[in-house]
Amino acid sequence: MSSDVIDGLQLVLRVILAVVLIGAGVTHFLPAVKRTMAAMIPPRLRRDGLASPVNLVLFTGVCEIVGGVGLLVPWTRVLAAGALVLFLAAVFPANAYAARHPKRFGRVAIPFVPRLIAQLVLMILIVLAVL
């Protein structure tokens, strides 16, 4: 495959990832989504004040939006990808907590193994989009 084709595929992948991440980030600010995501934060990670569950949800929403935009800017692309991979690892405990409580979280509670696989695939796609 020529480098032009690879560059084109990476651009398409970056745009798709950016749209998904920015869209997901925006949903963090919707009241119902914000409440559900705040409830997904494991009890051992819950704090008051600046690190409250609601503030963490808002912060993660900003991270997704900024990371998505960062994938589209040539000089921030690699940094954004690295930050997004770390971000996805950091938020996984909330997804794992939800997976352990399917009655409480319903369809948001994706079973642990499929969620882990999806998270890893997303991380790999982010890296491939910028290499």
C-alpha positions as a printed Julia matrix, in Angstrom:
131×3 Matrix{Float64}:
   0.0    0.0    0.0
   1.36   3.42  -0.89
   1.99   6.04   1.74
  -0.69   8.25   0.18
  -3.29   5.53   0.71
  -2.14   4.97   4.29
  -2.19   8.71   4.97
  -5.73   8.89   3.56
  -6.91   5.97   5.67
  -5.38   7.53   8.78
  -7.11  10.82   8.03
 -10.47   9.06   7.68
  -9.84   7.16  10.92
  -8.86  10.36  12.75
 -12.0   12.13  11.57
 -14.23   9.2   12.6
 -12.54   8.97  16.0
 -12.78  12.74  16.48
 -16.51  12.74  15.69
 -17.12   9.83  18.07
 -15.03  11.34  20.88
 -16.43  14.85  20.52
 -19.97  13.46  20.39
 -19.37  11.3   23.45
 -17.8   14.23  25.27
 -20.78  16.47  24.57
 -23.15  13.88  26.04
 -21.38  14.22  29.41
 -23.12  17.58  29.76
 -26.65  16.22  29.3
 -28.33  16.0   32.72
 -29.53  12.36  32.5
 -26.21  11.12  31.1
 -24.26  13.13  33.65
 -26.25  11.58  36.52
 -25.79   8.05  35.2
 -22.06   8.51  34.6
 -21.59  10.07  38.04
 -23.27   7.02  39.57
 -20.85   4.76  37.65
 -17.85   6.13  39.53
 -16.81   3.4   41.97
 -17.34   4.21  45.66
 -13.6    3.99  46.39
 -12.98   6.83  43.91
 -15.76   9.12  45.14
 -14.71  12.41  46.7
 -16.37  15.68  47.64
 -15.56  19.07  46.22
 -13.54  19.51  43.07
 -13.16  15.76  42.51
 -16.86  15.0   43.01
 -18.41  12.44  40.66
 -20.33  15.11  38.72
 -17.2   17.22  38.28
 -15.27  14.14  37.14
 -17.93  13.44  34.52
 -17.75  17.03  33.28
 -13.95  16.87  33.24
 -13.96  13.61  31.28
 -16.36  15.16  28.81
 -13.96  18.05  28.27
 -11.1   15.55  27.89
 -12.95  13.68  25.17
 -13.83  16.86  23.31
 -10.3   18.26  23.53
  -8.79  14.88  22.63
 -11.06  14.53  19.62
 -10.18  18.0   18.38
  -6.51  17.3   19.11
  -6.56  14.33  16.75
  -7.46  16.7   13.92
  -4.7   19.25  14.54
  -1.41  18.12  12.98
   0.9   19.49  15.69
  -1.19  18.06  18.57
  -2.15  14.75  16.96
   0.43  12.51  18.68
   0.06  14.19  22.08
  -3.74  13.92  21.84
  -3.51  10.24  20.93
  -1.24   9.51  23.89
  -3.49  11.46  26.24
  -6.58   9.65  24.93
  -5.01   6.24  25.47
  -4.2    7.19  29.06
  -7.67   8.68  29.44
  -9.34   5.47  28.28
  -7.31   3.48  30.8
  -8.19   5.95  33.56
 -11.95   5.82  32.97
 -12.11   2.04  32.67
 -12.77   1.48  36.4
 -16.11   3.27  36.03
 -17.05   0.99  33.14
 -15.94  -2.06  35.12
 -18.04  -0.91  38.09
 -21.09  -0.52  35.87
 -20.46  -3.98  34.37
 -20.59  -5.47  37.87
 -23.97  -3.79  38.53
 -26.13  -4.48  35.46
 -29.43  -4.2   37.34
 -28.52  -0.7   38.44
 -27.11   0.58  35.13
 -29.13  -1.36  32.55
 -27.86  -1.09  28.97
 -24.95   1.11  30.05
 -23.56  -1.88  31.95
 -21.78  -3.56  29.05
 -20.35  -6.87  30.3
 -16.75  -6.61  31.46
 -14.91  -8.65  28.81
 -16.62  -7.1   25.76
 -16.13  -3.64  27.26
 -12.45  -4.35  27.91
 -11.98  -5.6   24.35
 -13.79  -2.55  22.94
 -11.66  -0.22  25.06
  -8.45  -1.91  23.88
  -9.56  -1.81  20.24
 -10.35   1.88  20.6
  -6.9    2.5   22.07
  -5.27   0.63  19.2
  -7.3    2.56  16.61
  -6.24   5.85  18.19
  -2.58   4.85  18.0
  -2.93   3.61  14.41
  -4.6    6.88  13.44
  -1.48   8.88  14.27
   1.47   6.59  13.49
